[in-house]
Amino acid sequence: MESKNRRPSESRSIIDSACSKRYIIAVMGFIGIANAYAMRSVLSVAITEMVEDIHRTAIDPNGCPGPLKTANTTNPNAEFDWSETLQGHILGAFYYGYVIAQIPGGILAQKYGGKHVFGVGIFLTAVLTLLTPLAARIGPAYIIGVRVLEGVGEGPTIPAMNALLAQWVPISERSRIGSFVFAGNMIGTIVAQSSAGYLLKITDDNWPLVFYACGVVGLIWYVFWNLLVYSSPNEHPTITDYELAYLERNLKGVNKNKNTLKSTPWLSMLSSGPMWGLMIGQIAHDWALFMINADLPKYMKSVMKFSIAETGVWSSMPHVLMWVFAILTGWLSDYLITNGKLGILQQRRLFSTIACIGPMLGTLAASYAGCDKLKVVVLFTIGMATMGFFYSSMKVNVMDLSPNYAGPAMAMVNGVGAVAGIVSPPLIGYLIPNNTLLEWRNVFWISGGVVIVANSIYLVLASASIQWWNDPVPTSETDDGDTDL
């Protein structure tokens, strides 16, 4: 067997790169996050067919023409007469559990590693997704309870994935691998919304099937996750000598011996300006993303008068281009940083700003595009595509600040950002009691204001240097001074 201290040949390095364990983990993480977002977002499409159209005879003077529905044409499988406000509370209930589980999830990921915390979270969410139809039929309080528990299941997943990637991904690959993995949320949303619309169409709006399909896929993924993924390179039984040596040389700021790490420095994190910048900046992204995930299908059906199949397809289109942009900008980020075109901090600030301004302009423009369906879809799609810049900037910024405590740090950032998921669905439900175009336009203006203010605070406080509280013991070693250029 080749010694770990022996320098491998160039041909060996090429072979090893092709089957690198970190890439397998990245692919499995991508699919896992896709599953998580599919399970959380499928309700946003299904609910349009679960609930009776209580505004079926209302006329919006500024709205788009469509068939006038009567009681005889209402979907016969629509079992519930939930108001817009109640629907907002049901859609937003997920985020109560999601916020609560962030810090415990980060602590567990820090202590036990990212593999099991991430995997168990997806497994629990899959089981609860299978139970959603039953809960809805028992009563609104029960589906709200299931959605809260789903949030508890998914809450630890992002902190756990950050902890996992911090152990596996060198800084030179952080933007592209990080953006690839976290871009799974867009693929999950795309698959959930488009397939849900198609399933509803071919099964005559048999809405429980969409939940059963998502839940089963999540359970199958969990089996492969347990077989293929390990929390750190040293734990992997079949990692090559070449890749292990490469990671040991290039994992910047990571302490290999978890036993020497001090307890999580929560107070130091809370007193850290860059951490506050990240937490507030995350609100900007999450507000826009959660609004589109939860409420765009409702806008497409109620205002634009798309059919259910069209609603699923066109609601997923912004996520398709967002995913493409996330992957391309990940490669672009690493190129710009590696070749000295931009400093790390410059790249984080620039790309996060594009990711905030683009969606704001796109959604506003779409609300002023009238009833031209093609134009509305194009504007929504282009605007939301720019959110792909977020995944190679603010989303990986936590690992810049603290590779050792990436899990707990991301728990704080993601938890604060997820407050937007608690606030925005009920607020939107309150602002659109009649689902009219003008009501929706007000929603987009308010959302744009939130996004701009939050991102501006991030720009002022952001950093890309490893923070002093990352080190388990005091050290004279500091981070490269040019990272914040």
Short mmCIF file of C-alpha atoms in Angstrom, two decimals:
data_model
loop_
_atom_site.label_atom_id
_atom_site.label_comp_id
_atom_site.label_asym_id
_atom_site.label_seq_id
_atom_site.Cartn_x
_atom_site.Cartn_y
_atom_site.Cartn_z
CA MET A 1 0.00 0.00 0.00
CA GLU A 2 1.34 3.42 -0.89
CA SER A 3 2.50 5.51 2.04
CA LYS A 4 0.64 8.70 2.82
CA ASN A 5 4.00 10.56 2.91
CA ARG A 6 4.93 9.48 -0.58
CA ARG A 7 4.28 12.04 -3.28
CA PRO A 8 1.76 10.57 -5.81
CA SER A 9 2.39 10.70 -9.52
CA GLU A 10 0.55 13.11 -11.79
CA SER A 11 -1.38 10.27 -13.43
CA ARG A 12 -2.40 8.99 -10.01
CA SER A 13 -3.70 12.44 -9.05
CA ILE A 14 -5.90 12.57 -12.14
CA ILE A 15 -7.45 9.19 -11.36
CA ASP A 16 -7.99 10.13 -7.73
CA SER A 17 -9.60 13.44 -8.68
CA ALA A 18 -12.13 11.65 -10.85
CA CYS A 19 -13.44 9.60 -7.90
CA SER A 20 -12.84 12.06 -5.06
CA LYS A 21 -14.96 11.34 -2.01
CA ARG A 22 -15.61 15.06 -1.49
CA TYR A 23 -17.40 15.17 -4.86
CA ILE A 24 -19.54 12.17 -3.94
CA ILE A 25 -20.47 13.90 -0.70
CA ALA A 26 -21.23 17.10 -2.63
CA VAL A 27 -23.59 15.22 -4.99
CA MET A 28 -25.36 13.46 -2.13
CA GLY A 29 -25.64 16.75 -0.24
CA PHE A 30 -27.09 18.40 -3.34
CA ILE A 31 -29.74 15.68 -3.68
CA GLY A 32 -30.47 15.83 0.05
CA ILE A 33 -31.08 19.57 0.02
CA ALA A 34 -33.18 19.15 -3.12
CA ASN A 35 -35.31 16.63 -1.22
CA ALA A 36 -35.62 18.97 1.75
CA TYR A 37 -36.87 21.87 -0.34
CA ALA A 38 -39.17 19.65 -2.39
CA MET A 39 -40.88 18.45 0.77
CA ARG A 40 -41.23 21.92 2.24
CA SER A 41 -42.45 23.62 -0.97
CA VAL A 42 -44.81 21.02 -2.47
CA LEU A 43 -47.63 22.32 -0.28
CA SER A 44 -47.50 25.70 -2.03
CA VAL A 45 -48.75 24.05 -5.26
CA ALA A 46 -50.99 21.42 -3.69
CA ILE A 47 -52.81 23.96 -1.55
CA THR A 48 -54.23 25.64 -4.68
CA GLU A 49 -56.23 22.43 -5.28
CA MET A 50 -56.80 21.45 -1.65
CA VAL A 51 -58.75 24.64 -0.88
CA GLU A 52 -62.03 25.73 -2.40
CA ASP A 53 -61.74 28.90 -4.48
CA ILE A 54 -63.56 31.25 -2.13
CA HIS A 55 -63.11 34.11 -4.60
CA ARG A 56 -64.42 32.23 -7.62
CA THR A 57 -67.13 34.79 -8.38
CA ALA A 58 -65.08 37.91 -7.53
CA ILE A 59 -63.96 40.22 -10.33
CA ASP A 60 -60.61 42.01 -10.16
CA PRO A 61 -60.89 45.19 -12.30
CA ASN A 62 -57.09 45.18 -12.76
CA GLY A 63 -56.75 41.43 -13.04
CA CYS A 64 -56.35 39.13 -16.00
CA PRO A 65 -59.20 37.50 -17.89
CA GLY A 66 -59.98 33.91 -17.14
CA PRO A 67 -62.87 31.47 -16.89
CA LEU A 68 -65.49 32.53 -14.37
CA LYS A 69 -65.79 29.66 -11.93
CA THR A 70 -68.96 28.66 -10.16
CA ALA A 71 -69.73 26.12 -7.51
CA ASN A 72 -70.30 23.53 -10.24
CA THR A 73 -66.83 24.02 -11.75
CA THR A 74 -64.87 24.09 -8.52
CA ASN A 75 -62.36 21.25 -8.12
CA PRO A 76 -64.39 18.38 -6.57
CA ASN A 77 -61.31 17.26 -4.61
CA ALA A 78 -60.95 20.65 -2.89
CA GLU A 79 -61.81 19.62 0.64
CA PHE A 80 -61.11 22.76 2.65
CA ASP A 81 -62.50 26.28 2.91
CA TRP A 82 -59.42 27.89 4.49
CA SER A 83 -59.19 31.68 4.23
CA GLU A 84 -56.12 33.40 2.72
CA THR A 85 -54.96 34.34 6.22
CA LEU A 86 -55.26 30.75 7.46
CA GLN A 87 -53.42 29.49 4.38
CA GLY A 88 -50.66 31.97 5.18
CA HIS A 89 -50.38 30.59 8.71
CA ILE A 90 -50.27 27.01 7.38
CA LEU A 91 -47.55 27.84 4.86
CA GLY A 92 -45.58 29.81 7.45
CA ALA A 93 -45.91 27.23 10.27
CA PHE A 94 -42.93 25.29 8.89
CA TYR A 95 -40.60 28.13 9.82
CA TYR A 96 -41.54 28.16 13.50
CA GLY A 97 -40.01 24.72 13.86
CA TYR A 98 -37.23 25.60 11.44
CA VAL A 99 -36.07 28.53 13.57
CA ILE A 100 -36.35 26.64 16.85
CA ALA A 101 -34.19 23.76 15.58
CA GLN A 102 -31.31 25.83 14.20
CA ILE A 103 -29.19 26.22 17.34
CA PRO A 104 -29.73 22.66 18.66
CA GLY A 105 -28.98 21.37 15.16
CA GLY A 106 -25.77 23.38 14.97
CA ILE A 107 -24.66 22.07 18.38
CA LEU A 108 -25.40 18.47 17.39
CA ALA A 109 -23.57 18.86 14.08
CA GLN A 110 -20.57 20.33 15.90
CA LYS A 111 -20.52 17.47 18.43
CA TYR A 112 -21.44 14.46 16.31
CA GLY A 113 -20.58 15.55 12.77
CA GLY A 114 -22.74 16.63 9.88
CA LYS A 115 -23.61 13.23 8.41
CA HIS A 116 -26.14 11.93 10.92
CA VAL A 117 -27.66 15.28 11.85
CA PHE A 118 -28.36 16.09 8.20
CA GLY A 119 -29.58 12.58 7.34
CA VAL A 120 -31.92 12.16 10.30
CA GLY A 121 -33.40 15.60 9.63
CA ILE A 122 -34.35 14.62 6.07
CA PHE A 123 -35.67 11.24 7.25
CA LEU A 124 -38.01 12.83 9.81
CA THR A 125 -39.26 15.35 7.27
CA ALA A 126 -40.00 12.54 4.80
CA VAL A 127 -42.10 10.66 7.37
CA LEU A 128 -44.03 13.82 8.26
CA THR A 129 -44.61 14.61 4.58
CA LEU A 130 -46.31 11.22 4.21
CA LEU A 131 -48.58 12.14 7.15
CA THR A 132 -49.56 15.58 5.78
CA PRO A 133 -52.79 14.53 3.96
CA LEU A 134 -54.07 12.77 7.08
CA ALA A 135 -53.26 15.80 9.25
CA ALA A 136 -55.01 18.18 6.83
CA ARG A 137 -58.18 16.10 6.90
CA ILE A 138 -58.26 15.98 10.70
CA GLY A 139 -58.14 19.77 10.95
CA PRO A 140 -56.10 22.97 10.38
CA ALA A 141 -54.43 22.73 13.79
CA TYR A 142 -53.05 19.31 12.90
CA ILE A 143 -51.55 20.28 9.57
CA ILE A 144 -50.04 23.33 11.25
CA GLY A 145 -48.54 21.00 13.87
CA VAL A 146 -47.12 18.69 11.20
CA ARG A 147 -45.63 21.65 9.35
CA VAL A 148 -43.99 22.88 12.56
CA LEU A 149 -42.48 19.42 13.12
CA GLU A 150 -41.27 19.33 9.51
CA GLY A 151 -39.47 22.59 10.26
CA VAL A 152 -37.87 20.96 13.30
CA GLY A 153 -36.69 18.13 11.06
CA GLU A 154 -35.22 20.42 8.41
CA GLY A 155 -33.90 23.06 10.80
CA PRO A 156 -30.57 21.30 11.45
CA THR A 157 -29.91 20.46 7.78
CA ILE A 158 -28.21 23.68 6.62
CA PRO A 159 -25.99 24.03 9.74
CA ALA A 160 -25.11 20.33 9.45
CA MET A 161 -24.26 20.69 5.76
CA ASN A 162 -22.01 23.68 6.51
CA ALA A 163 -20.23 21.67 9.20
CA LEU A 164 -19.81 18.79 6.73
CA LEU A 165 -18.50 20.97 3.89
CA ALA A 166 -16.10 22.80 6.22
CA GLN A 167 -14.47 19.40 6.92
CA TRP A 168 -14.34 18.37 3.27
CA VAL A 169 -13.96 21.39 0.98
CA PRO A 170 -10.69 23.36 0.59
CA ILE A 171 -10.97 27.14 0.22
CA SER A 172 -9.99 27.00 -3.48
CA GLU A 173 -13.14 24.94 -4.20
CA ARG A 174 -15.46 26.49 -1.64
CA SER A 175 -17.48 28.74 -3.96
CA ARG A 176 -18.22 26.20 -6.66
CA ILE A 177 -18.84 23.17 -4.41
CA GLY A 178 -20.78 25.24 -1.88
CA SER A 179 -22.94 26.85 -4.54
CA PHE A 180 -23.51 23.47 -6.21
CA VAL A 181 -24.66 21.81 -2.99
CA PHE A 182 -26.86 24.63 -1.74
CA ALA A 183 -28.33 25.13 -5.20
CA GLY A 184 -30.13 21.85 -4.53
CA ASN A 185 -32.87 23.98 -2.99
CA MET A 186 -33.74 25.30 -6.44
CA ILE A 187 -33.77 21.87 -8.07
CA GLY A 188 -35.97 20.58 -5.24
CA THR A 189 -38.39 23.44 -5.74
CA ILE A 190 -38.37 22.98 -9.52
CA VAL A 191 -39.09 19.26 -9.29
CA ALA A 192 -41.69 19.67 -6.55
CA GLN A 193 -43.66 22.43 -8.24
CA SER A 194 -43.51 21.14 -11.82
CA SER A 195 -44.13 17.48 -10.94
CA ALA A 196 -46.86 18.41 -8.45
CA GLY A 197 -48.68 20.36 -11.16
CA TYR A 198 -48.32 17.47 -13.59
CA LEU A 199 -49.47 14.87 -11.04
CA LEU A 200 -52.47 16.98 -10.13
CA LYS A 201 -53.39 17.23 -13.80
CA ILE A 202 -53.10 13.53 -14.70
CA THR A 203 -54.78 12.33 -11.48
CA ASP A 204 -57.72 14.76 -11.66
CA ASP A 205 -56.38 16.87 -8.77
CA ASN A 206 -55.77 13.95 -6.41
CA TRP A 207 -53.60 16.13 -4.19
CA PRO A 208 -52.50 13.58 -1.52
CA LEU A 209 -50.36 11.82 -4.13
CA VAL A 210 -47.90 14.70 -4.36
CA PHE A 211 -47.07 14.35 -0.66
CA TYR A 212 -46.71 10.58 -0.87
CA ALA A 213 -44.33 10.87 -3.84
CA CYS A 214 -42.07 13.41 -2.09
CA GLY A 215 -41.98 11.42 1.13
CA VAL A 216 -41.01 8.15 -0.53
CA VAL A 217 -38.17 9.79 -2.48
CA GLY A 218 -36.80 11.24 0.77
CA LEU A 219 -36.76 7.82 2.43
CA ILE A 220 -34.92 6.21 -0.51
CA TRP A 221 -32.27 8.97 -0.45
CA TYR A 222 -31.69 8.39 3.27
CA VAL A 223 -30.58 4.80 2.63
CA PHE A 224 -27.88 5.85 0.14
CA TRP A 225 -26.77 8.77 2.33
CA ASN A 226 -25.95 6.37 5.18
CA LEU A 227 -23.95 4.13 2.86
CA LEU A 228 -21.88 6.77 1.05
CA VAL A 229 -21.26 9.73 3.36
CA TYR A 230 -18.89 10.30 6.31
CA SER A 231 -18.54 13.38 8.53
CA SER A 232 -14.81 13.93 7.93
CA PRO A 233 -12.04 12.66 5.62
CA ASN A 234 -10.32 10.79 8.46
CA GLU A 235 -13.49 8.76 9.09
CA HIS A 236 -13.92 7.65 5.46
CA PRO A 237 -12.78 4.00 5.10
CA THR A 238 -12.05 4.11 1.36
CA ILE A 239 -10.63 7.60 0.80
CA THR A 240 -7.39 7.54 -1.19
CA ASP A 241 -4.05 8.54 0.27
CA TYR A 242 -3.80 11.26 -2.34
CA GLU A 243 -7.11 12.94 -1.48
CA LEU A 244 -6.55 12.66 2.25
CA ALA A 245 -3.12 14.29 1.97
CA TYR A 246 -4.53 16.98 -0.33
CA LEU A 247 -7.29 17.86 2.11
CA GLU A 248 -4.92 17.90 5.07
CA ARG A 249 -2.78 20.45 3.24
CA ASN A 250 -5.61 22.66 2.01
CA LEU A 251 -8.35 22.73 4.64
CA LYS A 252 -7.61 26.18 5.98
CA GLY A 253 -8.50 26.94 9.60
CA VAL A 254 -9.95 23.47 10.35
CA ASN A 255 -8.93 21.78 13.59
CA LYS A 256 -8.62 18.04 12.87
CA ASN A 257 -8.89 17.02 16.55
CA LYS A 258 -12.41 17.80 17.72
CA ASN A 259 -11.43 16.98 21.31
CA THR A 260 -9.25 20.10 21.50
CA LEU A 261 -12.05 22.46 20.47
CA LYS A 262 -13.43 24.63 23.22
CA SER A 263 -17.17 24.88 23.75
CA THR A 264 -19.03 26.80 21.07
CA PRO A 265 -18.27 30.53 21.53
CA TRP A 266 -21.87 31.77 21.34
CA LEU A 267 -21.21 35.09 23.10
CA SER A 268 -18.22 35.81 20.87
CA MET A 269 -20.37 35.13 17.81
CA LEU A 270 -23.09 37.46 19.10
CA SER A 271 -20.52 40.22 19.63
CA SER A 272 -19.09 39.75 16.12
CA GLY A 273 -19.98 42.45 13.58
CA PRO A 274 -19.48 40.14 10.57
CA MET A 275 -21.83 37.59 12.12
CA TRP A 276 -24.53 40.24 12.59
CA GLY A 277 -23.99 41.34 9.00
CA LEU A 278 -24.52 37.78 7.82
CA MET A 279 -27.60 37.23 9.96
CA ILE A 280 -29.28 40.41 8.74
CA GLY A 281 -28.16 39.82 5.15
CA GLN A 282 -29.68 36.35 5.26
CA ILE A 283 -33.05 37.96 5.94
CA ALA A 284 -32.80 39.74 2.57
CA HIS A 285 -32.31 36.50 0.69
CA ASP A 286 -34.78 34.42 2.68
CA TRP A 287 -37.54 37.00 2.45
CA ALA A 288 -37.39 37.01 -1.35
CA LEU A 289 -36.90 33.25 -1.68
CA PHE A 290 -39.65 32.23 0.74
CA MET A 291 -42.07 34.65 -0.88
CA ILE A 292 -41.45 33.11 -4.31
CA ASN A 293 -41.46 29.52 -3.03
CA ALA A 294 -44.67 29.83 -1.02
CA ASP A 295 -46.73 32.37 -2.92
CA LEU A 296 -45.71 32.49 -6.59
CA PRO A 297 -47.96 29.49 -7.47
CA LYS A 298 -50.88 31.35 -5.89
CA TYR A 299 -50.06 34.48 -7.91
CA MET A 300 -49.82 32.51 -11.15
CA LYS A 301 -53.17 30.82 -10.63
CA SER A 302 -55.22 33.58 -8.99
CA VAL A 303 -53.92 36.69 -10.79
CA MET A 304 -52.52 35.38 -14.08
CA LYS A 305 -55.21 32.67 -14.42
CA PHE A 306 -52.86 29.82 -15.32
CA SER A 307 -54.22 26.28 -15.15
CA ILE A 308 -52.86 24.04 -12.37
CA ALA A 309 -50.45 22.27 -14.75
CA GLU A 310 -49.24 25.63 -16.11
CA THR A 311 -48.94 26.98 -12.56
CA GLY A 312 -46.60 24.17 -11.56
CA VAL A 313 -44.41 24.55 -14.65
CA TRP A 314 -44.21 28.34 -14.81
CA SER A 315 -43.78 28.74 -11.05
CA SER A 316 -40.72 26.51 -11.28
CA MET A 317 -39.13 28.38 -14.21
CA PRO A 318 -37.44 31.08 -12.06
CA HIS A 319 -35.76 28.31 -10.08
CA VAL A 320 -34.41 26.66 -13.25
CA LEU A 321 -32.45 29.73 -14.28
CA MET A 322 -31.54 30.50 -10.66
CA TRP A 323 -29.93 27.07 -10.45
CA VAL A 324 -27.98 27.65 -13.67
CA PHE A 325 -26.74 30.99 -12.38
CA ALA A 326 -25.78 29.46 -9.02
CA ILE A 327 -23.58 26.84 -10.69
CA LEU A 328 -22.00 29.27 -13.18
CA THR A 329 -21.33 31.96 -10.60
CA GLY A 330 -19.73 29.38 -8.31
CA TRP A 331 -17.12 28.64 -10.97
CA LEU A 332 -16.82 32.35 -11.80
CA SER A 333 -16.23 33.21 -8.13
CA ASP A 334 -13.41 30.71 -7.71
CA TYR A 335 -11.84 31.93 -10.97
CA LEU A 336 -11.99 35.59 -9.94
CA ILE A 337 -10.58 34.89 -6.47
CA THR A 338 -7.90 32.37 -7.51
CA ASN A 339 -6.62 34.63 -10.29
CA GLY A 340 -6.58 37.76 -8.16
CA LYS A 341 -9.32 39.55 -10.09
CA LEU A 342 -11.33 40.12 -6.89
CA GLY A 343 -10.58 39.74 -3.20
CA ILE A 344 -12.77 37.30 -1.31
CA LEU A 345 -14.65 40.06 0.49
CA GLN A 346 -15.13 42.05 -2.72
CA GLN A 347 -16.63 39.00 -4.37
CA ARG A 348 -18.93 38.25 -1.41
CA ARG A 349 -20.24 41.84 -1.34
CA LEU A 350 -20.68 42.24 -5.09
CA PHE A 351 -22.44 38.93 -5.70
CA SER A 352 -24.73 39.25 -2.66
CA THR A 353 -25.85 42.69 -3.87
CA ILE A 354 -26.68 41.37 -7.34
CA ALA A 355 -28.63 38.55 -5.65
CA CYS A 356 -30.78 41.09 -3.79
CA ILE A 357 -31.37 43.83 -6.35
CA GLY A 358 -32.17 41.49 -9.26
CA PRO A 359 -35.17 39.72 -7.67
CA MET A 360 -36.57 43.01 -6.39
CA LEU A 361 -36.52 44.58 -9.86
CA GLY A 362 -37.82 41.43 -11.57
CA THR A 363 -40.86 40.92 -9.35
CA LEU A 364 -41.81 44.59 -9.45
CA ALA A 365 -41.48 44.72 -13.23
CA ALA A 366 -43.63 41.58 -13.55
CA SER A 367 -46.40 43.19 -11.50
CA TYR A 368 -46.47 46.11 -13.97
CA ALA A 369 -46.40 43.88 -17.07
CA GLY A 370 -50.17 43.54 -17.24
CA CYS A 371 -51.65 40.24 -18.38
CA ASP A 372 -48.99 39.37 -20.91
CA LYS A 373 -48.27 35.89 -19.56
CA LEU A 374 -45.03 35.43 -21.49
CA LYS A 375 -43.66 38.78 -20.35
CA VAL A 376 -44.62 38.12 -16.72
CA VAL A 377 -42.92 34.71 -16.69
CA VAL A 378 -39.78 36.13 -18.38
CA LEU A 379 -39.51 39.00 -15.88
CA PHE A 380 -40.03 36.74 -12.87
CA THR A 381 -37.52 34.26 -14.28
CA ILE A 382 -34.78 36.78 -15.08
CA GLY A 383 -35.24 38.59 -11.78
CA MET A 384 -35.10 35.45 -9.68
CA ALA A 385 -32.22 34.02 -11.72
CA THR A 386 -29.94 36.66 -10.26
CA MET A 387 -30.56 35.17 -6.82
CA GLY A 388 -28.17 32.43 -7.97
CA PHE A 389 -25.33 34.85 -7.14
CA PHE A 390 -26.18 34.39 -3.45
CA TYR A 391 -24.89 30.82 -3.20
CA SER A 392 -21.25 31.60 -3.99
CA SER A 393 -21.23 34.69 -1.80
CA MET A 394 -23.24 35.09 1.39
CA LYS A 395 -24.15 31.40 1.64
CA VAL A 396 -20.49 30.30 1.95
CA ASN A 397 -19.38 33.35 3.95
CA VAL A 398 -19.88 31.48 7.23
CA MET A 399 -17.05 29.10 6.30
CA ASP A 400 -14.81 32.13 5.66
CA LEU A 401 -15.41 33.37 9.20
CA SER A 402 -15.13 30.08 11.10
CA PRO A 403 -14.36 26.69 9.54
CA ASN A 404 -14.22 25.09 13.01
CA TYR A 405 -17.63 26.38 14.10
CA ALA A 406 -19.33 26.52 10.69
CA GLY A 407 -22.27 24.43 11.94
CA PRO A 408 -23.22 26.53 15.00
CA ALA A 409 -22.44 29.78 13.16
CA MET A 410 -24.68 28.81 10.26
CA ALA A 411 -27.37 27.83 12.75
CA MET A 412 -27.42 31.42 14.02
CA VAL A 413 -27.38 32.91 10.53
CA ASN A 414 -29.98 30.56 9.09
CA GLY A 415 -32.18 30.83 12.17
CA VAL A 416 -32.38 34.62 12.01
CA GLY A 417 -32.95 34.53 8.26
CA ALA A 418 -35.74 31.99 8.66
CA VAL A 419 -37.71 34.51 10.72
CA ALA A 420 -38.63 35.90 7.30
CA GLY A 421 -40.40 32.60 6.64
CA ILE A 422 -42.46 33.05 9.80
CA VAL A 423 -43.41 36.65 9.03
CA SER A 424 -43.86 36.76 5.26
CA PRO A 425 -46.59 34.12 4.52
CA PRO A 426 -49.09 35.41 7.15
CA LEU A 427 -48.24 39.01 6.22
CA ILE A 428 -48.80 38.29 2.54
CA GLY A 429 -52.07 36.50 3.37
CA TYR A 430 -53.16 39.62 5.28
CA LEU A 431 -52.15 41.94 2.42
CA ILE A 432 -53.97 39.94 -0.29
CA PRO A 433 -57.45 39.23 1.14
CA ASN A 434 -58.93 39.35 -2.39
CA ASN A 435 -55.91 38.11 -4.37
CA THR A 436 -55.97 41.15 -6.67
CA LEU A 437 -53.15 42.44 -8.83
CA LEU A 438 -52.82 45.72 -6.90
CA GLU A 439 -52.64 43.86 -3.59
CA TRP A 440 -49.84 41.70 -4.95
CA ARG A 441 -48.00 44.77 -6.27
CA ASN A 442 -47.96 46.22 -2.76
CA VAL A 443 -46.48 42.93 -1.53
CA PHE A 444 -43.63 43.19 -4.05
CA TRP A 445 -42.86 46.80 -3.06
CA ILE A 446 -42.72 45.90 0.63
CA SER A 447 -40.52 42.89 -0.08
CA GLY A 448 -38.15 45.00 -2.17
CA GLY A 449 -37.73 47.46 0.69
CA VAL A 450 -36.93 44.70 3.18
CA VAL A 451 -34.35 43.18 0.83
CA ILE A 452 -32.51 46.43 0.12
CA VAL A 453 -32.26 47.51 3.78
CA ALA A 454 -31.04 44.09 4.96
CA ASN A 455 -28.42 43.77 2.22
CA SER A 456 -27.13 47.30 2.89
CA ILE A 457 -26.41 46.34 6.50
CA TYR A 458 -24.58 43.23 5.32
CA LEU A 459 -22.34 45.31 3.04
CA VAL A 460 -21.25 47.50 5.94
CA LEU A 461 -20.50 44.66 8.38
CA ALA A 462 -19.26 41.88 6.08
CA SER A 463 -15.84 40.24 6.41
CA ALA A 464 -14.04 37.32 4.77
CA SER A 465 -11.33 36.82 7.40
CA ILE A 466 -11.21 33.92 9.85
CA GLN A 467 -12.45 35.34 13.14
CA TRP A 468 -10.44 35.19 16.35
CA TRP A 469 -13.01 32.95 18.03
CA ASN A 470 -12.49 30.23 15.42
CA ASP A 471 -9.27 29.07 17.15
CA PRO A 472 -9.64 26.50 19.95
CA VAL A 473 -6.64 27.96 21.77
CA PRO A 474 -5.01 31.41 21.59
CA THR A 475 -2.63 31.62 18.67
CA SER A 476 -0.41 34.22 17.07
CA GLU A 477 -1.33 32.92 13.63
CA THR A 478 -3.73 35.23 11.77
CA ASP A 479 -5.58 34.99 8.54
CA ASP A 480 -4.20 36.32 5.28
CA GLY A 481 -4.47 40.07 5.35
CA ASP A 482 -5.49 40.34 1.73
CA THR A 483 -8.72 38.36 2.04
CA ASP A 484 -10.66 41.50 2.89
CA LEU A 485 -9.31 43.48 -0.02
#
